[in-house]
Amino acid sequence: MIDYNSFTLNNGLQVIVHEDDSSPMAVVNVLYNVGAKDEQEDHTGFAHLFEHLMFGGSVNIPDFDEPLQMAGGENNAYTTNDLTNYYESVPTQNLETALWLESDRMLSLAFDKKSLEVQRKVVCEEFKENYINKPYGDVWKLIREQAYKVHPYKWMTIGKELKHIEDATLQEVKDFFHKYYIPSNAYLVVAGNVKTEEVKVLVEKWFGEIPGRSLPERNIPQEPAQTEARRLTVERNVPANAFFKSWHMGGRLDPQFYTIDLITDILGGGPSSRLYQTLVKEKELFSQISCFHTGSVDAGLVTVEGRLAEGISFEEAEKAVQEQMDIFCKNGIDPNELTKVINKTESMMAFEDLSLMSRASNLAYYALLGDTDLINKEFGMYQQVTADAIQAISNQLFQESNSNTIWYCATKN
């Protein structure tokens, strides 16, 4: 059981406090409910650009890192299609330094052309390095564009086109900040050797005077059900042929989520999984293979990803994958296999909860989902999954008409 207290400031900022006197450190986690899906299709990459700009100095603090390092702290951030998360850890006695820093950049960034140009170059280089020039770097661009025709999950967090960031103006950046990076669109978690009443005083001191603003209504189009299989073959300069097949699933709060999470683990969650044992170890058709889901807030994807062994054709590889999926859908799993995967999930969740940083991050995420107490209820939901549910949902999920297949061919020299 992870205990926490929560309260909301007058400006709408939701605050969660997790007391843990076993830690000498305190964690401050600020999650903004804005990600790549909130961007316009002709102005993508802004949420990720902000992940960088938020370290470029705020209205009263020109350098974010220096005072944090002087306080013995460290920090980082990440952006997804759903959210943006900033976090830092400091010795407990320096908690106020972290709150001061986070409150100032929530108040306003130090918008100037120099900072924008510096971070624009950093983001553009990241785009080129990881998504244009890196082998297999465009895979998720292809998968998203193939699977999503309406929902903004059809572009990557880094952006749809490099040009969108290259052409971003200072005014557009300011408008994006003032639209989304506001108290009522954020969740602040303070965790560690802290007391709730003391945190209340400090949070009110540093965040209480930040003006509250209304969040514009979100109107994100939801992806309609796919009714026909989609296929794509591309050729790239990569070391080996690769196979990708994705199926649409529900969102993070869909009742089927926990069952599908176990399904992906059974099929492709590591070397003991079914696909790996059969297609890599036994038949040697793939050099590696995995099955996972995107876990996105809105409707996501289940994906099988594999690198073909040398000399194996796409036809042969895909047929073998399909045979294993058919066997799984037809025969389901026995109680022992279900118990094993639930125990494995419990172990992973318990291990993750050992980290104070993870607990803070999870509390913020569950608050965003609308139920902070999911952090204590989720394992019970995994325990309720049955073998019959796994078989029924697998048959529903792995329909060919719901599938998106990519043959990613290595260029022949």
mmCIF file of C-alpha atoms in Angstrom:
data_model
loop_
_atom_site.group_PDB
_atom_site.id
_atom_site.type_symbol
_atom_site.label_atom_id
_atom_site.label_comp_id
_atom_site.label_asym_id
_atom_site.label_seq_id
_atom_site.Cartn_x
_atom_site.Cartn_y
_atom_site.Cartn_z
ATOM 1 C CA MET A 1 0.000 0.000 0.000
ATOM 2 C CA ILE A 2 1.401 3.352 -1.024
ATOM 3 C CA ASP A 3 -0.008 6.113 1.167
ATOM 4 C CA TYR A 4 -0.465 9.635 -0.094
ATOM 5 C CA ASN A 5 -2.313 12.835 0.664
ATOM 6 C CA SER A 6 -3.651 15.250 -1.901
ATOM 7 C CA PHE A 7 -4.971 18.779 -2.138
ATOM 8 C CA THR A 8 -5.650 21.360 -4.833
ATOM 9 C CA LEU A 9 -4.567 25.000 -4.914
ATOM 10 C CA ASN A 10 -6.987 27.754 -5.843
ATOM 11 C CA ASN A 11 -5.310 28.085 -9.239
ATOM 12 C CA GLY A 12 -6.149 24.460 -10.036
ATOM 13 C CA LEU A 13 -2.776 22.808 -9.395
ATOM 14 C CA GLN A 14 -3.337 19.303 -8.036
ATOM 15 C CA VAL A 15 -0.759 18.291 -5.424
ATOM 16 C CA ILE A 16 0.025 14.801 -4.123
ATOM 17 C CA VAL A 17 2.319 14.176 -1.161
ATOM 18 C CA HIS A 18 3.862 10.778 -0.493
ATOM 19 C CA GLU A 19 5.640 10.586 2.863
ATOM 20 C CA ASP A 20 8.550 8.137 3.137
ATOM 21 C CA ASP A 21 10.854 8.784 6.084
ATOM 22 C CA SER A 22 13.188 5.960 5.032
ATOM 23 C CA SER A 23 14.648 8.127 2.279
ATOM 24 C CA PRO A 24 17.133 10.973 2.821
ATOM 25 C CA MET A 25 15.982 12.423 -0.494
ATOM 26 C CA ALA A 26 12.905 14.223 -1.735
ATOM 27 C CA VAL A 27 11.473 13.940 -5.237
ATOM 28 C CA VAL A 28 9.544 16.667 -7.007
ATOM 29 C CA ASN A 29 7.612 15.458 -10.049
ATOM 30 C CA VAL A 30 5.607 17.813 -12.256
ATOM 31 C CA LEU A 31 3.485 16.173 -14.916
ATOM 32 C CA TYR A 32 1.803 18.355 -17.522
ATOM 33 C CA ASN A 33 -1.201 16.926 -19.298
ATOM 34 C CA VAL A 34 0.112 17.869 -22.735
ATOM 35 C CA GLY A 35 1.845 15.725 -25.308
ATOM 36 C CA ALA A 36 2.303 15.366 -29.029
ATOM 37 C CA LYS A 37 -1.392 14.525 -29.482
ATOM 38 C CA ASP A 38 -2.238 18.101 -28.497
ATOM 39 C CA GLU A 39 -0.331 19.539 -31.448
ATOM 40 C CA GLN A 40 -1.748 20.682 -34.758
ATOM 41 C CA GLU A 41 -0.812 18.423 -37.644
ATOM 42 C CA ASP A 42 1.005 21.246 -39.444
ATOM 43 C CA HIS A 43 2.865 22.309 -36.275
ATOM 44 C CA THR A 44 4.143 19.090 -34.708
ATOM 45 C CA GLY A 45 7.061 18.495 -32.353
ATOM 46 C CA PHE A 46 6.157 21.402 -30.032
ATOM 47 C CA ALA A 47 5.606 19.332 -26.858
ATOM 48 C CA HIS A 48 9.027 17.732 -27.249
ATOM 49 C CA LEU A 49 10.597 21.091 -28.091
ATOM 50 C CA PHE A 50 9.215 22.363 -24.788
ATOM 51 C CA GLU A 51 10.895 19.530 -22.926
ATOM 52 C CA HIS A 52 14.151 21.208 -24.022
ATOM 53 C CA LEU A 53 13.017 24.824 -23.680
ATOM 54 C CA MET A 54 11.945 24.230 -20.083
ATOM 55 C CA PHE A 55 15.620 23.780 -19.207
ATOM 56 C CA GLY A 56 16.641 26.923 -21.088
ATOM 57 C CA GLY A 57 15.823 29.298 -18.256
ATOM 58 C CA SER A 58 12.623 30.653 -16.758
ATOM 59 C CA VAL A 59 11.386 34.187 -16.205
ATOM 60 C CA ASN A 60 13.407 34.786 -13.007
ATOM 61 C CA ILE A 61 16.017 32.010 -13.185
ATOM 62 C CA PRO A 62 18.369 32.129 -16.186
ATOM 63 C CA ASP A 63 19.974 28.729 -15.508
ATOM 64 C CA PHE A 64 17.875 25.811 -14.231
ATOM 65 C CA ASP A 65 20.697 23.342 -13.624
ATOM 66 C CA GLU A 66 23.211 25.410 -11.681
ATOM 67 C CA PRO A 67 21.148 26.133 -8.538
ATOM 68 C CA LEU A 68 19.809 22.566 -8.565
ATOM 69 C CA GLN A 69 23.310 21.120 -8.716
ATOM 70 C CA MET A 70 24.460 23.459 -5.939
ATOM 71 C CA ALA A 71 21.620 22.014 -3.854
ATOM 72 C CA GLY A 72 22.868 18.484 -4.561
ATOM 73 C CA GLY A 73 20.024 17.677 -6.894
ATOM 74 C CA GLU A 74 19.629 16.131 -10.311
ATOM 75 C CA ASN A 75 16.828 16.256 -12.816
ATOM 76 C CA ASN A 76 15.483 15.044 -16.117
ATOM 77 C CA ALA A 77 12.356 15.021 -18.240
ATOM 78 C CA TYR A 78 10.565 13.127 -20.962
ATOM 79 C CA THR A 79 7.720 13.697 -23.382
ATOM 80 C CA THR A 80 5.290 11.227 -24.910
ATOM 81 C CA ASN A 81 2.297 11.571 -27.190
ATOM 82 C CA ASP A 82 0.166 11.924 -24.032
ATOM 83 C CA LEU A 83 2.156 13.907 -21.469
ATOM 84 C CA THR A 84 5.253 15.830 -20.450
ATOM 85 C CA ASN A 85 7.023 14.960 -17.209
ATOM 86 C CA TYR A 86 9.725 16.907 -15.338
ATOM 87 C CA TYR A 87 11.315 15.536 -12.198
ATOM 88 C CA GLU A 88 14.181 16.124 -9.839
ATOM 89 C CA SER A 89 15.556 14.630 -6.634
ATOM 90 C CA VAL A 90 17.265 16.674 -3.921
ATOM 91 C CA PRO A 91 18.387 16.115 -0.348
ATOM 92 C CA THR A 92 15.252 16.639 1.723
ATOM 93 C CA GLN A 93 16.578 19.782 3.389
ATOM 94 C CA ASN A 94 16.839 21.379 -0.080
ATOM 95 C CA LEU A 95 13.294 20.562 -1.176
ATOM 96 C CA GLU A 96 12.427 24.232 -1.396
ATOM 97 C CA THR A 97 15.069 24.768 -4.076
ATOM 98 C CA ALA A 98 13.339 22.251 -6.355
ATOM 99 C CA LEU A 99 9.917 23.796 -5.689
ATOM 100 C CA TRP A 100 11.304 27.272 -6.406
ATOM 101 C CA LEU A 101 12.741 26.110 -9.748
ATOM 102 C CA GLU A 102 9.620 24.264 -10.867
ATOM 103 C CA SER A 103 7.294 27.087 -9.837
ATOM 104 C CA ASP A 104 9.278 29.662 -11.785
ATOM 105 C CA ARG A 105 9.159 27.746 -15.025
ATOM 106 C CA MET A 106 5.455 27.095 -14.522
ATOM 107 C CA LEU A 107 5.066 30.860 -14.051
ATOM 108 C CA SER A 108 6.733 31.580 -17.382
ATOM 109 C CA LEU A 109 9.738 30.696 -19.466
ATOM 110 C CA ALA A 110 12.412 33.221 -20.399
ATOM 111 C CA PHE A 111 11.251 33.431 -23.987
ATOM 112 C CA ASP A 112 13.903 34.795 -26.292
ATOM 113 C CA LYS A 113 15.149 34.054 -29.771
ATOM 114 C CA LYS A 114 18.562 32.869 -28.595
ATOM 115 C CA SER A 115 17.121 30.172 -26.318
ATOM 116 C CA LEU A 116 14.719 29.047 -29.054
ATOM 117 C CA GLU A 117 17.516 28.822 -31.610
ATOM 118 C CA VAL A 118 19.743 26.797 -29.293
ATOM 119 C CA GLN A 119 17.034 24.290 -28.409
ATOM 120 C CA ARG A 120 15.738 24.181 -31.992
ATOM 121 C CA LYS A 121 19.176 23.042 -33.159
ATOM 122 C CA VAL A 122 19.364 20.441 -30.399
ATOM 123 C CA VAL A 123 15.955 19.010 -31.318
ATOM 124 C CA CYS A 124 16.700 19.052 -35.051
ATOM 125 C CA GLU A 125 19.945 17.164 -34.472
ATOM 126 C CA GLU A 126 18.077 14.637 -32.325
ATOM 127 C CA PHE A 127 15.533 14.208 -35.122
ATOM 128 C CA LYS A 128 18.273 13.579 -37.692
ATOM 129 C CA GLU A 129 20.369 11.349 -35.466
ATOM 130 C CA ASN A 130 17.645 9.104 -34.082
ATOM 131 C CA TYR A 131 14.889 9.125 -36.695
ATOM 132 C CA ILE A 132 16.440 9.912 -40.087
ATOM 133 C CA ASN A 133 20.008 8.590 -40.069
ATOM 134 C CA LYS A 134 19.686 5.762 -37.536
ATOM 135 C CA PRO A 135 18.925 2.271 -38.875
ATOM 136 C CA TYR A 136 15.238 1.421 -38.364
ATOM 137 C CA GLY A 137 14.766 5.029 -37.076
ATOM 138 C CA ASP A 138 11.618 5.601 -39.142
ATOM 139 C CA VAL A 139 9.873 2.384 -38.117
ATOM 140 C CA TRP A 140 7.455 4.026 -35.686
ATOM 141 C CA LYS A 141 6.770 6.816 -38.123
ATOM 142 C CA LEU A 142 5.631 4.146 -40.594
ATOM 143 C CA ILE A 143 3.684 2.148 -38.010
ATOM 144 C CA ARG A 144 1.833 5.212 -36.730
ATOM 145 C CA GLU A 145 1.013 6.515 -40.196
ATOM 146 C CA GLN A 146 -0.229 3.095 -41.223
ATOM 147 C CA ALA A 147 -2.380 2.422 -38.151
ATOM 148 C CA TYR A 148 -3.758 5.902 -37.419
ATOM 149 C CA LYS A 149 -5.634 7.858 -40.060
ATOM 150 C CA VAL A 150 -7.445 10.340 -37.804
ATOM 151 C CA HIS A 151 -6.060 10.334 -34.276
ATOM 152 C CA PRO A 152 -2.931 12.482 -33.690
ATOM 153 C CA TYR A 153 -1.053 9.391 -32.565
ATOM 154 C CA LYS A 154 -0.284 9.215 -36.299
ATOM 155 C CA TRP A 155 2.856 11.279 -35.733
ATOM 156 C CA MET A 156 5.789 10.648 -33.429
ATOM 157 C CA THR A 157 6.577 12.657 -30.310
ATOM 158 C CA ILE A 158 9.613 14.151 -32.055
ATOM 159 C CA GLY A 159 7.271 15.475 -34.731
ATOM 160 C CA LYS A 160 5.870 14.613 -38.104
ATOM 161 C CA GLU A 161 8.392 16.598 -40.126
ATOM 162 C CA LEU A 162 11.711 18.205 -39.267
ATOM 163 C CA LYS A 163 10.485 21.351 -41.016
ATOM 164 C CA HIS A 164 7.823 21.988 -38.367
ATOM 165 C CA ILE A 165 10.493 22.651 -35.726
ATOM 166 C CA GLU A 166 12.793 24.428 -38.148
ATOM 167 C CA ASP A 167 9.988 26.895 -38.937
ATOM 168 C CA ALA A 168 8.601 27.343 -35.403
ATOM 169 C CA THR A 169 8.316 31.010 -34.466
ATOM 170 C CA LEU A 170 8.789 32.533 -31.041
ATOM 171 C CA GLN A 171 5.143 33.613 -30.957
ATOM 172 C CA GLU A 172 3.937 30.085 -31.751
ATOM 173 C CA VAL A 173 6.099 28.756 -28.936
ATOM 174 C CA LYS A 174 4.716 31.343 -26.496
ATOM 175 C CA ASP A 175 1.146 30.518 -27.521
ATOM 176 C CA PHE A 176 1.708 26.781 -26.942
ATOM 177 C CA PHE A 177 3.158 27.444 -23.481
ATOM 178 C CA HIS A 178 0.361 29.745 -22.339
ATOM 179 C CA LYS A 179 -2.223 27.288 -23.637
ATOM 180 C CA TYR A 180 -1.033 24.137 -21.873
ATOM 181 C CA TYR A 181 1.647 24.747 -19.203
ATOM 182 C CA ILE A 182 -0.722 26.096 -16.591
ATOM 183 C CA PRO A 183 -1.472 25.041 -13.003
ATOM 184 C CA SER A 184 -4.832 23.464 -13.784
ATOM 185 C CA ASN A 185 -3.178 21.232 -16.407
ATOM 186 C CA ALA A 186 -0.435 19.964 -14.087
ATOM 187 C CA TYR A 187 0.033 17.412 -11.300
ATOM 188 C CA LEU A 188 2.711 18.086 -8.702
ATOM 189 C CA VAL A 189 3.972 15.172 -6.605
ATOM 190 C CA VAL A 190 6.307 15.693 -3.650
ATOM 191 C CA ALA A 191 7.665 12.440 -2.237
ATOM 192 C CA GLY A 192 10.256 11.408 0.304
ATOM 193 C CA ASN A 193 11.131 12.344 3.861
ATOM 194 C CA VAL A 194 8.581 15.153 3.964
ATOM 195 C CA LYS A 195 5.488 16.047 5.972
ATOM 196 C CA THR A 196 2.270 16.943 4.215
ATOM 197 C CA GLU A 197 1.551 20.016 6.323
ATOM 198 C CA GLU A 198 5.029 21.401 5.649
ATOM 199 C CA VAL A 199 4.696 20.666 1.934
ATOM 200 C CA LYS A 200 1.351 22.486 1.871
ATOM 201 C CA VAL A 201 3.001 25.623 3.206
ATOM 202 C CA LEU A 202 5.881 25.455 0.702
ATOM 203 C CA VAL A 203 3.688 24.646 -2.294
ATOM 204 C CA GLU A 204 1.311 27.478 -1.454
ATOM 205 C CA LYS A 205 4.312 29.802 -1.080
ATOM 206 C CA TRP A 206 5.855 28.978 -4.465
ATOM 207 C CA PHE A 207 2.919 27.915 -6.639
ATOM 208 C CA GLY A 208 -0.070 29.632 -5.011
ATOM 209 C CA GLU A 209 0.372 32.974 -6.760
ATOM 210 C CA ILE A 210 0.778 31.565 -10.256
ATOM 211 C CA PRO A 211 -2.302 32.801 -12.123
ATOM 212 C CA GLY A 212 -4.873 30.172 -12.915
ATOM 213 C CA ARG A 213 -6.056 29.975 -16.491
ATOM 214 C CA SER A 214 -8.759 27.982 -18.174
ATOM 215 C CA LEU A 215 -7.659 25.038 -20.258
ATOM 216 C CA PRO A 216 -9.133 25.078 -23.754
ATOM 217 C CA GLU A 217 -11.472 22.204 -24.484
ATOM 218 C CA ARG A 218 -9.711 19.222 -25.970
ATOM 219 C CA ASN A 219 -11.220 17.931 -29.146
ATOM 220 C CA ILE A 220 -9.007 15.038 -30.207
ATOM 221 C CA PRO A 221 -10.550 12.882 -32.934
ATOM 222 C CA GLN A 222 -10.751 9.215 -31.995
ATOM 223 C CA GLU A 223 -9.591 6.582 -34.436
ATOM 224 C CA PRO A 224 -12.491 4.680 -36.048
ATOM 225 C CA ALA A 225 -12.452 0.879 -36.038
ATOM 226 C CA GLN A 226 -10.220 -0.557 -38.748
ATOM 227 C CA THR A 227 -12.070 -2.890 -41.069
ATOM 228 C CA GLU A 228 -9.416 -3.985 -43.594
ATOM 229 C CA ALA A 229 -5.885 -5.297 -43.199
ATOM 230 C CA ARG A 230 -3.173 -2.844 -44.243
ATOM 231 C CA ARG A 231 0.203 -3.843 -45.632
ATOM 232 C CA LEU A 232 3.364 -1.934 -46.476
ATOM 233 C CA THR A 233 6.762 -2.955 -47.843
ATOM 234 C CA VAL A 234 9.725 -0.589 -47.619
ATOM 235 C CA GLU A 235 13.413 -0.941 -48.419
ATOM 236 C CA ARG A 236 16.085 0.645 -46.249
ATOM 237 C CA ASN A 237 19.846 0.429 -45.717
ATOM 238 C CA VAL A 238 19.675 -1.706 -42.575
ATOM 239 C CA PRO A 239 21.570 -4.801 -41.409
ATOM 240 C CA ALA A 240 18.665 -7.278 -41.519
ATOM 241 C CA ASN A 241 15.084 -7.693 -42.668
ATOM 242 C CA ALA A 242 12.537 -6.825 -39.997
ATOM 243 C CA PHE A 243 8.875 -7.689 -39.556
ATOM 244 C CA PHE A 244 6.257 -5.585 -37.765
ATOM 245 C CA LYS A 245 2.604 -6.351 -37.219
ATOM 246 C CA SER A 246 0.274 -4.187 -35.127
ATOM 247 C CA TRP A 247 -3.330 -4.493 -34.000
ATOM 248 C CA HIS A 248 -5.532 -1.778 -32.486
ATOM 249 C CA MET A 249 -6.407 -2.111 -28.797
ATOM 250 C CA GLY A 250 -8.253 0.087 -26.312
ATOM 251 C CA GLY A 251 -6.820 2.906 -24.219
ATOM 252 C CA ARG A 252 -5.165 2.869 -20.805
ATOM 253 C CA LEU A 253 -8.481 2.871 -18.924
ATOM 254 C CA ASP A 254 -10.137 0.264 -21.134
ATOM 255 C CA PRO A 255 -11.343 -2.703 -19.006
ATOM 256 C CA GLN A 256 -9.405 -5.039 -21.338
ATOM 257 C CA PHE A 257 -6.093 -3.296 -20.686
ATOM 258 C CA TYR A 258 -4.895 -5.653 -17.937
ATOM 259 C CA THR A 259 -5.757 -8.754 -19.931
ATOM 260 C CA ILE A 260 -3.960 -7.437 -23.021
ATOM 261 C CA ASP A 261 -0.955 -6.464 -20.915
ATOM 262 C CA LEU A 262 -0.672 -10.104 -19.795
ATOM 263 C CA ILE A 263 -1.239 -11.368 -23.361
ATOM 264 C CA THR A 264 1.713 -9.377 -24.707
ATOM 265 C CA ASP A 265 3.900 -10.637 -21.892
ATOM 266 C CA ILE A 266 2.953 -14.264 -22.541
ATOM 267 C CA LEU A 267 3.568 -13.916 -26.270
ATOM 268 C CA GLY A 268 6.653 -11.760 -26.406
ATOM 269 C CA GLY A 269 7.772 -10.450 -23.031
ATOM 270 C CA GLY A 270 11.344 -11.704 -22.970
ATOM 271 C CA PRO A 271 13.321 -14.888 -23.680
ATOM 272 C CA SER A 272 10.845 -17.175 -21.876
ATOM 273 C CA SER A 273 7.900 -15.965 -23.956
ATOM 274 C CA ARG A 274 6.089 -18.152 -26.481
ATOM 275 C CA LEU A 275 7.185 -16.375 -29.654
ATOM 276 C CA TYR A 276 10.815 -16.204 -28.567
ATOM 277 C CA GLN A 277 11.003 -19.823 -27.449
ATOM 278 C CA THR A 278 9.359 -21.143 -30.617
ATOM 279 C CA LEU A 279 10.526 -18.822 -33.394
ATOM 280 C CA VAL A 280 13.995 -17.869 -32.132
ATOM 281 C CA LYS A 281 15.185 -20.790 -30.000
ATOM 282 C CA GLU A 282 13.386 -23.750 -31.574
ATOM 283 C CA LYS A 283 12.825 -22.914 -35.260
ATOM 284 C CA GLU A 284 15.560 -20.259 -35.631
ATOM 285 C CA LEU A 285 13.411 -18.146 -37.976
ATOM 286 C CA PHE A 286 14.093 -14.883 -36.138
ATOM 287 C CA SER A 287 17.209 -13.563 -34.434
ATOM 288 C CA GLN A 288 14.965 -11.698 -32.013
ATOM 289 C CA ILE A 289 11.248 -11.168 -31.534
ATOM 290 C CA SER A 290 9.027 -9.409 -29.032
ATOM 291 C CA CYS A 291 5.414 -8.453 -28.440
ATOM 292 C CA PHE A 292 4.397 -5.321 -26.556
ATOM 293 C CA HIS A 293 1.732 -2.626 -26.404
ATOM 294 C CA THR A 294 2.008 1.148 -26.478
ATOM 295 C CA GLY A 295 0.028 1.657 -23.247
ATOM 296 C CA SER A 296 -1.240 5.006 -24.465
ATOM 297 C CA VAL A 297 -4.045 6.947 -22.786
ATOM 298 C CA ASP A 298 -6.198 6.809 -25.922
ATOM 299 C CA ALA A 299 -6.619 3.658 -28.022
ATOM 300 C CA GLY A 300 -3.206 2.074 -28.591
ATOM 301 C CA LEU A 301 -1.471 -0.695 -30.469
ATOM 302 C CA VAL A 302 -0.230 -4.224 -29.788
ATOM 303 C CA THR A 303 2.848 -4.885 -31.881
ATOM 304 C CA VAL A 304 4.932 -7.934 -32.772
ATOM 305 C CA GLU A 305 8.424 -6.912 -33.843
ATOM 306 C CA GLY A 306 11.026 -9.336 -35.131
ATOM 307 C CA ARG A 307 14.360 -9.418 -36.960
ATOM 308 C CA LEU A 308 14.482 -12.214 -39.495
ATOM 309 C CA ALA A 309 17.292 -14.745 -39.350
ATOM 310 C CA GLU A 310 19.571 -14.779 -42.375
ATOM 311 C CA GLY A 311 18.073 -16.604 -45.365
ATOM 312 C CA ILE A 312 14.504 -16.571 -44.012
ATOM 313 C CA SER A 313 11.901 -15.047 -46.319
ATOM 314 C CA PHE A 314 9.171 -12.650 -45.184
ATOM 315 C CA GLU A 315 6.541 -15.138 -46.313
ATOM 316 C CA GLU A 316 8.060 -17.864 -44.157
ATOM 317 C CA ALA A 317 8.494 -15.562 -41.142
ATOM 318 C CA GLU A 318 4.999 -14.115 -41.255
ATOM 319 C CA LYS A 319 3.412 -17.537 -41.695
ATOM 320 C CA ALA A 320 5.268 -18.782 -38.625
ATOM 321 C CA VAL A 321 4.123 -15.817 -36.527
ATOM 322 C CA GLN A 322 0.547 -16.306 -37.668
ATOM 323 C CA GLU A 323 0.673 -20.017 -36.788
ATOM 324 C CA GLN A 324 1.741 -19.185 -33.246
ATOM 325 C CA MET A 325 -0.960 -16.541 -32.911
ATOM 326 C CA ASP A 326 -3.568 -19.012 -34.181
ATOM 327 C CA ILE A 327 -2.423 -21.656 -31.705
ATOM 328 C CA PHE A 328 -2.606 -19.117 -28.894
ATOM 329 C CA CYS A 329 -6.086 -17.956 -29.887
ATOM 330 C CA LYS A 330 -7.374 -21.510 -30.325
ATOM 331 C CA ASN A 331 -5.875 -23.173 -27.250
ATOM 332 C CA GLY A 332 -5.479 -20.285 -24.804
ATOM 333 C CA ILE A 333 -3.310 -20.857 -21.751
ATOM 334 C CA ASP A 334 -3.369 -23.233 -18.817
ATOM 335 C CA PRO A 335 -3.749 -22.068 -15.197
ATOM 336 C CA ASN A 336 -0.068 -22.554 -14.427
ATOM 337 C CA GLU A 337 1.021 -20.246 -17.249
ATOM 338 C CA LEU A 338 -1.499 -17.628 -16.103
ATOM 339 C CA THR A 339 -0.255 -17.852 -12.522
ATOM 340 C CA LYS A 340 3.318 -17.513 -13.738
ATOM 341 C CA VAL A 341 2.668 -14.348 -15.735
ATOM 342 C CA ILE A 342 0.612 -12.732 -12.934
ATOM 343 C CA ASN A 343 3.399 -13.503 -10.448
ATOM 344 C CA LYS A 344 5.929 -12.017 -12.858
ATOM 345 C CA THR A 345 3.806 -8.870 -13.154
ATOM 346 C CA GLU A 346 3.510 -8.593 -9.369
ATOM 347 C CA SER A 347 7.277 -8.935 -9.043
ATOM 348 C CA MET A 348 7.900 -6.208 -11.630
ATOM 349 C CA MET A 349 5.432 -3.836 -9.954
ATOM 350 C CA ALA A 350 6.941 -4.468 -6.517
ATOM 351 C CA PHE A 351 10.450 -3.907 -7.845
ATOM 352 C CA GLU A 352 9.389 -0.666 -9.497
ATOM 353 C CA ASP A 353 7.823 0.551 -6.266
ATOM 354 C CA LEU A 354 11.173 0.251 -4.492
ATOM 355 C CA SER A 355 12.252 3.414 -6.264
ATOM 356 C CA LEU A 356 11.015 6.653 -4.716
ATOM 357 C CA MET A 357 11.294 8.296 -8.131
ATOM 358 C CA SER A 358 9.057 5.622 -9.697
ATOM 359 C CA ARG A 359 6.437 5.967 -6.969
ATOM 360 C CA ALA A 360 6.314 9.730 -7.508
ATOM 361 C CA SER A 361 6.083 9.313 -11.268
ATOM 362 C CA ASN A 362 3.333 6.696 -10.999
ATOM 363 C CA LEU A 363 1.288 8.815 -8.587
ATOM 364 C CA ALA A 364 1.400 11.705 -11.051
ATOM 365 C CA TYR A 365 0.434 9.451 -13.956
ATOM 366 C CA TYR A 366 -2.506 7.856 -12.154
ATOM 367 C CA ALA A 367 -3.681 11.334 -11.125
ATOM 368 C CA LEU A 368 -3.650 12.294 -14.790
ATOM 369 C CA LEU A 369 -5.735 9.200 -15.545
ATOM 370 C CA GLY A 370 -8.262 10.463 -13.010
ATOM 371 C CA ASP A 371 -7.756 7.916 -10.217
ATOM 372 C CA THR A 372 -4.597 8.314 -8.139
ATOM 373 C CA ASP A 373 -5.538 5.255 -6.097
ATOM 374 C CA LEU A 374 -4.942 3.044 -9.131
ATOM 375 C CA ILE A 375 -1.426 2.788 -7.753
ATOM 376 C CA ASN A 376 -2.868 0.555 -5.026
ATOM 377 C CA LYS A 377 -5.616 -1.137 -7.031
ATOM 378 C CA GLU A 378 -3.924 -2.240 -10.220
ATOM 379 C CA PHE A 379 -2.402 -5.487 -9.039
ATOM 380 C CA GLY A 380 -5.846 -6.633 -7.936
ATOM 381 C CA MET A 381 -7.043 -6.020 -11.484
ATOM 382 C CA TYR A 382 -4.317 -8.290 -12.868
ATOM 383 C CA GLN A 383 -5.324 -10.974 -10.366
ATOM 384 C CA GLN A 384 -8.879 -10.911 -11.716
ATOM 385 C CA VAL A 385 -7.774 -11.793 -15.263
ATOM 386 C CA THR A 386 -8.865 -15.304 -16.227
ATOM 387 C CA ALA A 387 -7.657 -17.783 -18.833
ATOM 388 C CA ASP A 388 -11.054 -17.566 -20.519
ATOM 389 C CA ALA A 389 -10.743 -13.761 -20.799
ATOM 390 C CA ILE A 390 -7.280 -14.079 -22.324
ATOM 391 C CA GLN A 391 -8.557 -16.443 -25.000
ATOM 392 C CA ALA A 392 -11.715 -14.440 -25.740
ATOM 393 C CA ILE A 393 -9.904 -11.093 -26.005
ATOM 394 C CA SER A 394 -7.087 -12.599 -28.081
ATOM 395 C CA ASN A 395 -9.596 -13.860 -30.631
ATOM 396 C CA GLN A 396 -11.202 -10.429 -30.739
ATOM 397 C CA LEU A 397 -7.901 -8.527 -30.872
ATOM 398 C CA PHE A 398 -5.851 -10.502 -33.385
ATOM 399 C CA GLN A 399 -8.286 -10.239 -36.276
ATOM 400 C CA GLU A 400 -6.566 -9.861 -39.648
ATOM 401 C CA SER A 401 -8.909 -6.985 -40.544
ATOM 402 C CA ASN A 402 -7.565 -5.153 -37.474
ATOM 403 C CA SER A 403 -3.922 -5.641 -38.464
ATOM 404 C CA ASN A 404 -1.169 -3.474 -39.946
ATOM 405 C CA THR A 405 1.825 -5.301 -41.395
ATOM 406 C CA ILE A 406 5.180 -3.896 -42.470
ATOM 407 C CA TRP A 407 7.928 -5.781 -44.284
ATOM 408 C CA TYR A 408 11.053 -3.724 -43.639
ATOM 409 C CA CYS A 409 13.528 -4.977 -46.231
ATOM 410 C CA ALA A 410 17.290 -4.603 -46.022
ATOM 411 C CA THR A 411 18.711 -3.102 -49.225
ATOM 412 C CA LYS A 412 20.425 -5.715 -51.384
ATOM 413 C CA ASN A 413 23.967 -4.674 -52.330
#
